[in-house]
Amino acid sequence: MATLKYSRQREVIKEYLASTKEHPTADTVYLHVRKTFPKISLGTVYRNLNLLADTGEALKITTPDGGVRFDATTTPHYHVLCCKCGCVQDLDMKPIDTLDEQAQQCYNGIIRSHSVLFNGICSQCSKELSTH
Amino acid sequence: MATLKYSRQREVIKEYLASTKEHPTADTVYLHVRKTFPKISLGTVYRNLNLLADTGEALKITTPDGGVRFDATTTPHYHVLCCKCGCVQDLDMKPIDTLDEQAQQCYNGIIRSHSVLFNGICSQCSKELSTH
DNA sequence: CTCGGTGCAAACTGTTTGCAGTAAA
DNA sequence: TTTACTGCAAACAGTTTGCACCGAG
């Protein structure tokens, strides 16, 4: 892998990613970053997001609807997908470290890690539901 | 939802899906189904796969690389994604039904269900690894 | 000077859709 | 006859890539 060179664009993307608790799509990142960097191109955003994912500075997560989202929190954690608004939130729950071992008992190959996605309704949307 | 009408194409797709233990992509389904139904179009395959997913006769699963796969096994179960060959296999392990409750403790909104994807190496690929 | 990064636009991939014709009910 | 389903091709969305220029080291 070639040595990285500093770039103002990448820095802005990292800052934005670290500042938000949402899990923005590439497009959302583009829209926000463009506020402070109007001439940035979507291609550059994609290139840098993938770069950050490769170097482990960000996480690339895919939702069941096929959407790709980025997450600056790289320590293992689970996610909740809201089936109303489609938002993805972090779940403040300790990952089950014995899960891999359990799975290994039932599997011929090698288990390395796992990811869990919960489906549900975020607090915002469930509030709106109850007011109807 | 409109009432379904019988279609030979849909039947062939269902048969193929039920016959395989792999989790084929739409394209793989298309390739196989075309053997017995040469004039079927890719659009029809997509329409029917989505239809089956909607009626609950098949499961639509997305892998972290963004690929979409279909699974005729609709009872809850976990999956293993092989990071070598990219195949997706069923894991013969009882789903953890307390997981949703655990997650609910840590979450403001509503948790309904969850899915788990294990990352690892399938038995086929791990065999090939050890012979090098 | 060298080589990684950028903006832009074109290309590409996987999927959906509009249409006119076909076939199940 | 009615209306869902089909094949086809065009359209579409999200993402990647080739290129000429820019800028960090």
CSV table of C-alpha atoms (C1' of nucleotides) in Angstrom, one decimal:
chain,number,residue,atom,x,y,z
A,1,MET,CA,0.0,0.0,0.0
A,2,ALA,CA,1.3,3.4,-1.0
A,3,THR,CA,2.0,5.9,1.7
A,4,LEU,CA,-0.8,8.3,2.3
A,5,LYS,CA,-0.3,12.0,1.7
A,6,TYR,CA,-2.2,14.7,3.6
A,7,SER,CA,-5.3,16.0,1.9
A,8,ARG,CA,-7.6,18.7,3.2
A,9,GLN,CA,-10.6,16.9,1.7
A,10,ARG,CA,-9.9,13.7,3.5
A,11,GLU,CA,-9.4,15.6,6.7
A,12,VAL,CA,-12.8,17.3,6.4
A,13,ILE,CA,-14.5,14.0,5.7
A,14,LYS,CA,-12.9,12.4,8.7
A,15,GLU,CA,-14.0,15.4,10.9
A,16,TYR,CA,-17.5,15.2,9.7
A,17,LEU,CA,-17.7,11.4,10.2
A,18,ALA,CA,-16.3,11.7,13.7
A,19,SER,CA,-18.7,14.6,14.6
A,20,THR,CA,-21.9,12.7,13.7
A,21,LYS,CA,-23.7,10.0,15.6
A,22,GLU,CA,-25.7,9.1,12.5
A,23,HIS,CA,-24.3,6.6,10.1
A,24,PRO,CA,-24.3,8.7,6.9
A,25,THR,CA,-24.4,7.3,3.4
A,26,ALA,CA,-21.7,8.4,0.9
A,27,ASP,CA,-24.2,10.9,-0.4
A,28,THR,CA,-25.0,12.4,3.0
A,29,VAL,CA,-21.3,12.8,3.6
A,30,TYR,CA,-21.0,14.5,0.2
A,31,LEU,CA,-23.8,16.9,1.0
A,32,HIS,CA,-22.4,17.9,4.4
A,33,VAL,CA,-18.8,18.2,3.4
A,34,ARG,CA,-19.8,20.3,0.5
A,35,LYS,CA,-20.9,23.0,2.9
A,36,THR,CA,-17.3,23.7,4.0
A,37,PHE,CA,-15.7,22.4,0.7
A,38,PRO,CA,-18.1,23.4,-2.1
A,39,LYS,CA,-15.9,22.1,-5.0
A,40,ILE,CA,-15.4,18.6,-3.6
A,41,SER,CA,-16.5,15.9,-6.0
A,42,LEU,CA,-18.6,12.8,-5.2
A,43,GLY,CA,-15.8,10.6,-6.6
A,44,THR,CA,-13.4,12.0,-4.0
A,45,VAL,CA,-15.8,11.4,-1.2
A,46,TYR,CA,-16.1,7.7,-2.3
A,47,ARG,CA,-12.4,7.3,-2.7
A,48,ASN,CA,-11.7,8.7,0.7
A,49,LEU,CA,-14.5,6.8,2.5
A,50,ASN,CA,-13.2,3.6,1.0
A,51,LEU,CA,-9.7,4.6,1.9
A,52,LEU,CA,-10.7,5.2,5.6
A,53,ALA,CA,-12.5,1.8,5.6
A,54,ASP,CA,-9.4,0.1,4.2
A,55,THR,CA,-7.1,1.6,6.8
A,56,GLY,CA,-9.6,0.8,9.6
A,57,GLU,CA,-10.4,4.4,10.5
A,58,ALA,CA,-14.0,3.9,9.6
A,59,LEU,CA,-16.5,1.1,9.3
A,60,LYS,CA,-18.5,0.3,6.2
A,61,ILE,CA,-21.9,-1.2,7.0
A,62,THR,CA,-24.6,-2.4,4.7
A,63,THR,CA,-28.2,-2.4,5.6
A,64,PRO,CA,-30.7,-5.1,4.4
A,65,ASP,CA,-32.1,-2.7,1.8
A,66,GLY,CA,-28.7,-2.7,0.1
A,67,GLY,CA,-27.6,0.8,1.3
A,68,VAL,CA,-24.1,1.4,2.4
A,69,ARG,CA,-23.3,3.5,5.4
A,70,PHE,CA,-20.2,4.7,7.2
A,71,ASP,CA,-19.4,4.7,10.9
A,72,ALA,CA,-16.5,6.4,12.6
A,73,THR,CA,-16.9,4.2,15.7
A,74,THR,CA,-14.6,1.3,14.9
A,75,THR,CA,-14.8,-0.6,18.2
A,76,PRO,CA,-17.1,-3.6,17.9
A,77,HIS,CA,-20.8,-2.7,18.5
A,78,TYR,CA,-24.2,-3.6,17.2
A,79,HIS,CA,-26.6,-1.6,15.2
A,80,VAL,CA,-30.4,-1.0,15.1
A,81,LEU,CA,-32.1,-0.3,11.8
A,82,CYS,CA,-35.4,1.6,12.1
A,83,CYS,CA,-37.9,0.1,9.7
A,84,LYS,CA,-39.9,3.3,9.6
A,85,CYS,CA,-37.3,6.0,8.8
A,86,GLY,CA,-34.4,3.7,7.8
A,87,CYS,CA,-32.0,5.3,10.2
A,88,VAL,CA,-29.2,3.2,11.7
A,89,GLN,CA,-28.2,3.8,15.3
A,90,ASP,CA,-25.6,2.4,17.6
A,91,LEU,CA,-26.7,0.1,20.3
A,92,ASP,CA,-25.1,0.7,23.6
A,93,MET,CA,-24.7,-3.0,24.4
A,94,LYS,CA,-21.7,-5.1,25.1
A,95,PRO,CA,-21.0,-7.5,22.2
A,96,ILE,CA,-21.4,-11.1,23.1
A,97,ASP,CA,-17.9,-12.4,22.8
A,98,THR,CA,-18.9,-16.0,23.4
A,99,LEU,CA,-21.1,-16.0,20.3
A,100,ASP,CA,-18.3,-16.9,17.9
A,101,GLU,CA,-17.4,-19.9,20.0
A,102,GLN,CA,-21.0,-21.0,20.1
A,103,ALA,CA,-21.2,-20.7,16.4
A,104,GLN,CA,-17.9,-22.6,16.0
A,105,GLN,CA,-19.4,-25.6,17.6
A,106,CYS,CA,-22.0,-25.8,14.8
A,107,TYR,CA,-19.7,-25.1,11.9
A,108,ASN,CA,-17.2,-27.0,9.9
A,109,GLY,CA,-15.2,-24.1,8.7
A,110,ILE,CA,-13.6,-21.3,10.7
A,111,ILE,CA,-15.6,-18.6,12.5
A,112,ARG,CA,-13.8,-15.3,13.0
A,113,SER,CA,-16.2,-12.6,14.0
A,114,HIS,CA,-19.8,-11.6,13.7
A,115,SER,CA,-22.1,-8.7,13.3
A,116,VAL,CA,-25.6,-8.2,14.6
A,117,LEU,CA,-28.2,-6.0,13.2
A,118,PHE,CA,-31.4,-5.4,15.1
A,119,ASN,CA,-34.6,-4.5,13.4
A,120,GLY,CA,-37.0,-2.2,15.1
A,121,ILE,CA,-38.3,1.3,15.5
A,122,CYS,CA,-36.2,4.2,16.7
A,123,SER,CA,-37.3,6.3,19.6
A,124,GLN,CA,-38.1,9.2,17.3
A,125,CYS,CA,-40.5,7.1,15.1
A,126,SER,CA,-42.1,5.3,18.0
A,127,LYS,CA,-42.9,8.6,19.6
A,128,GLU,CA,-44.6,9.7,16.4
A,129,LEU,CA,-46.5,6.4,16.3
A,130,SER,CA,-48.0,6.9,19.7
A,131,THR,CA,-49.3,10.3,18.9
A,132,HIS,CA,-51.7,8.9,16.4
B,1,MET,CA,-51.9,-6.7,-2.7
B,2,ALA,CA,-53.3,-8.2,-5.9
B,3,THR,CA,-54.0,-11.9,-6.1
B,4,LEU,CA,-51.3,-14.0,-7.6
B,5,LYS,CA,-51.7,-15.9,-10.8
B,6,TYR,CA,-49.9,-19.1,-11.6
B,7,SER,CA,-46.8,-18.7,-13.7
B,8,ARG,CA,-44.6,-21.4,-15.0
B,9,GLN,CA,-41.6,-19.1,-14.7
B,10,ARG,CA,-42.2,-18.4,-11.0
B,11,GLU,CA,-42.6,-22.1,-10.4
B,12,VAL,CA,-39.3,-22.9,-11.9
B,13,ILE,CA,-37.6,-20.2,-9.9
B,14,LYS,CA,-39.1,-21.5,-6.7
B,15,GLU,CA,-38.1,-25.1,-7.5
B,16,TYR,CA,-34.5,-24.1,-8.1
B,17,LEU,CA,-34.4,-22.0,-5.0
B,18,ALA,CA,-35.7,-24.8,-2.9
B,19,SER,CA,-33.3,-27.3,-4.5
B,20,THR,CA,-30.1,-25.5,-3.7
B,21,LYS,CA,-28.4,-25.1,-0.4
B,22,GLU,CA,-26.4,-22.2,-1.7
B,23,HIS,CA,-27.7,-18.7,-1.4
B,24,PRO,CA,-27.8,-17.6,-5.0
B,25,THR,CA,-27.7,-14.1,-6.3
B,26,ALA,CA,-30.4,-13.0,-8.8
B,27,ASP,CA,-27.9,-13.6,-11.5
B,28,THR,CA,-27.1,-17.1,-10.4
B,29,VAL,CA,-30.8,-17.9,-10.3
B,30,TYR,CA,-31.2,-16.5,-13.8
B,31,LEU,CA,-28.3,-18.6,-15.1
B,32,HIS,CA,-29.7,-21.8,-13.7
B,33,VAL,CA,-33.3,-21.2,-14.5
B,34,ARG,CA,-32.4,-20.4,-18.1
B,35,LYS,CA,-31.3,-24.0,-18.6
B,36,THR,CA,-34.8,-25.2,-18.3
B,37,PHE,CA,-36.4,-22.0,-19.5
B,38,PRO,CA,-34.1,-20.5,-22.1
B,39,LYS,CA,-36.3,-17.5,-22.9
B,40,ILE,CA,-36.8,-16.2,-19.4
B,41,SER,CA,-35.6,-12.7,-18.9
B,42,LEU,CA,-33.6,-11.3,-16.1
B,43,GLY,CA,-36.3,-8.8,-15.3
B,44,THR,CA,-38.8,-11.6,-14.7
B,45,VAL,CA,-36.3,-13.3,-12.4
B,46,TYR,CA,-36.0,-10.1,-10.4
B,47,ARG,CA,-39.7,-9.5,-10.3
B,48,ASN,CA,-40.4,-13.0,-9.1
B,49,LEU,CA,-37.6,-13.1,-6.5
B,50,ASN,CA,-38.9,-9.9,-5.0
B,51,LEU,CA,-42.4,-11.3,-5.1
B,52,LEU,CA,-41.3,-14.4,-3.2
B,53,ALA,CA,-39.5,-12.2,-0.7
B,54,ASP,CA,-42.6,-10.1,-0.2
B,55,THR,CA,-44.9,-13.0,0.3
B,56,GLY,CA,-42.4,-14.5,2.7
B,57,GLU,CA,-41.7,-17.6,0.6
B,58,ALA,CA,-38.0,-16.6,0.4
B,59,LEU,CA,-35.5,-14.5,2.3
B,60,LYS,CA,-33.6,-11.7,0.8
B,61,ILE,CA,-30.2,-11.3,2.5
B,62,THR,CA,-27.5,-8.7,1.9
B,63,THR,CA,-23.9,-9.4,2.5
B,64,PRO,CA,-21.5,-6.7,3.7
B,65,ASP,CA,-20.0,-6.3,0.2
B,66,GLY,CA,-23.4,-5.1,-0.9
B,67,GLY,CA,-24.4,-8.3,-2.8
B,68,VAL,CA,-28.0,-9.5,-2.5
B,69,ARG,CA,-28.8,-13.2,-2.1
B,70,PHE,CA,-31.9,-15.3,-1.8
B,71,ASP,CA,-32.6,-18.1,0.6
B,72,ALA,CA,-35.6,-20.5,0.4
B,73,THR,CA,-35.2,-21.3,4.1
B,74,THR,CA,-37.5,-18.9,5.8
B,75,THR,CA,-37.3,-20.1,9.4
B,76,PRO,CA,-35.0,-17.9,11.4
B,77,HIS,CA,-31.3,-18.9,11.2
B,78,TYR,CA,-27.9,-17.3,11.1
B,79,HIS,CA,-25.5,-17.2,8.2
B,80,VAL,CA,-21.7,-17.5,7.7
B,81,LEU,CA,-20.0,-15.5,5.0
B,82,CYS,CA,-16.7,-16.9,3.7
B,83,CYS,CA,-14.2,-14.1,3.3
B,84,LYS,CA,-12.2,-16.2,0.8
B,85,CYS,CA,-14.8,-17.3,-1.8
B,86,GLY,CA,-17.6,-15.1,-0.7
B,87,CYS,CA,-20.1,-17.9,-0.3
B,88,VAL,CA,-22.9,-17.7,2.2
B,89,GLN,CA,-23.9,-20.8,4.2
B,90,ASP,CA,-26.6,-21.6,6.7
B,91,LEU,CA,-25.4,-22.1,10.3
B,92,ASP,CA,-27.1,-25.0,12.0
B,93,MET,CA,-27.4,-23.1,15.3
B,94,LYS,CA,-30.4,-22.3,17.4
B,95,PRO,CA,-31.1,-18.5,17.2
B,96,ILE,CA,-30.7,-16.7,20.5
B,97,ASP,CA,-34.2,-15.7,21.3
B,98,THR,CA,-33.2,-13.7,24.4
B,99,LEU,CA,-31.0,-11.4,22.3
B,100,ASP,CA,-33.8,-9.1,21.4
B,101,GLU,CA,-34.8,-8.7,25.1
B,102,GLN,CA,-31.1,-8.0,26.0
B,103,ALA,CA,-30.9,-5.4,23.3
B,104,GLN,CA,-34.2,-3.8,24.4
B,105,GLN,CA,-32.7,-3.1,27.8
B,106,CYS,CA,-30.1,-0.9,26.1
B,107,TYR,CA,-32.4,0.8,23.6
B,108,ASN,CA,-34.9,3.6,23.7
B,109,GLY,CA,-36.9,2.6,20.7
B,110,ILE,CA,-38.5,-0.8,20.0
B,111,ILE,CA,-36.5,-3.9,19.1
B,112,ARG,CA,-38.4,-6.4,17.0
B,113,SER,CA,-35.9,-8.9,15.6
B,114,HIS,CA,-32.3,-9.4,14.8
B,115,SER,CA,-30.0,-11.0,12.2
B,116,VAL,CA,-26.5,-12.3,12.8
B,117,LEU,CA,-23.9,-12.7,10.1
B,118,PHE,CA,-20.7,-14.5,11.0
B,119,ASN,CA,-17.5,-13.9,9.1
B,120,GLY,CA,-15.1,-16.7,8.6
B,121,ILE,CA,-13.8,-19.3,6.2
B,122,CYS,CA,-15.9,-22.1,4.8
B,123,SER,CA,-14.8,-25.7,5.2
B,124,GLN,CA,-14.0,-25.9,1.5
B,125,CYS,CA,-11.7,-22.9,1.6
B,126,SER,CA,-10.1,-23.8,4.9
B,127,LYS,CA,-9.2,-27.2,3.5
B,128,GLU,CA,-7.5,-25.5,0.5
B,129,LEU,CA,-5.6,-23.2,2.9
B,130,SER,CA,-4.1,-26.1,4.9
B,131,THR,CA,-2.7,-27.8,1.7
B,132,HIS,CA,-0.4,-24.9,1.1
C,1,DC,C1',10.7,16.4,-9.2
C,2,DT,C1',7.8,12.6,-7.9
C,3,DC,C1',3.8,10.5,-7.1
C,4,DG,C1',-0.6,10.6,-4.4
C,5,DG,C1',-4.9,13.3,-4.6
C,6,DT,C1',-8.6,16.0,-7.0
C,7,DG,C1',-12.5,17.4,-10.0
C,8,DC,C1',-14.9,16.0,-13.7
C,9,DA,C1',-17.3,13.1,-16.7
C,10,DA,C1',-17.9,8.8,-18.6
C,11,DA,C1',-18.3,4.0,-17.6
C,12,DC,C1',-20.0,0.2,-15.2
C,13,DT,C1',-23.1,-3.0,-12.2
C,14,DG,C1',-27.1,-4.4,-10.3
C,15,DT,C1',-31.8,-3.5,-10.3
C,16,DT,C1',-36.2,-1.6,-11.7
C,17,DT,C1',-39.7,0.0,-15.0
C,18,DG,C1',-42.7,1.1,-19.1
C,19,DC,C1',-44.7,-1.1,-22.8
C,20,DA,C1',-47.1,-4.1,-25.9
C,21,DG,C1',-48.2,-8.8,-26.2
C,22,DT,C1',-49.4,-13.4,-23.7
C,23,DA,C1',-51.9,-16.4,-20.8
C,24,DA,C1',-54.2,-17.6,-16.4
C,25,DA,C1',-58.8,-17.1,-14.1
D,1,DT,C1',-63.0,-10.6,-20.6
D,2,DT,C1',-60.1,-9.1,-17.2
D,3,DT,C1',-55.9,-8.6,-15.2
D,4,DA,C1',-51.5,-10.6,-13.8
D,5,DC,C1',-47.3,-12.0,-16.0
D,6,DT,C1',-43.7,-12.0,-19.6
D,7,DG,C1',-39.8,-10.6,-22.6
D,8,DC,C1',-37.4,-6.8,-24.0
D,9,DA,C1',-35.1,-2.7,-23.8
D,10,DA,C1',-34.5,1.6,-21.8
D,11,DA,C1',-33.9,3.9,-17.5
D,12,DC,C1',-32.1,4.3,-13.1
D,13,DA,C1',-29.1,4.7,-8.7
D,14,DG,C1',-25.0,3.9,-6.6
D,15,DT,C1',-20.3,3.5,-7.2
D,16,DT,C1',-15.9,3.2,-9.7
D,17,DT,C1',-12.5,4.8,-13.0
D,18,DG,C1',-9.5,7.3,-16.7
D,19,DC,C1',-7.7,11.5,-17.4
D,20,DA,C1',-5.3,15.8,-17.1
D,21,DC,C1',-4.1,19.0,-13.6
D,22,DC,C1',-2.9,20.2,-8.7
D,23,DG,C1',-0.2,20.0,-4.5
D,24,DA,C1',2.2,17.6,-0.6
D,25,DG,C1',6.7,15.7,0.4
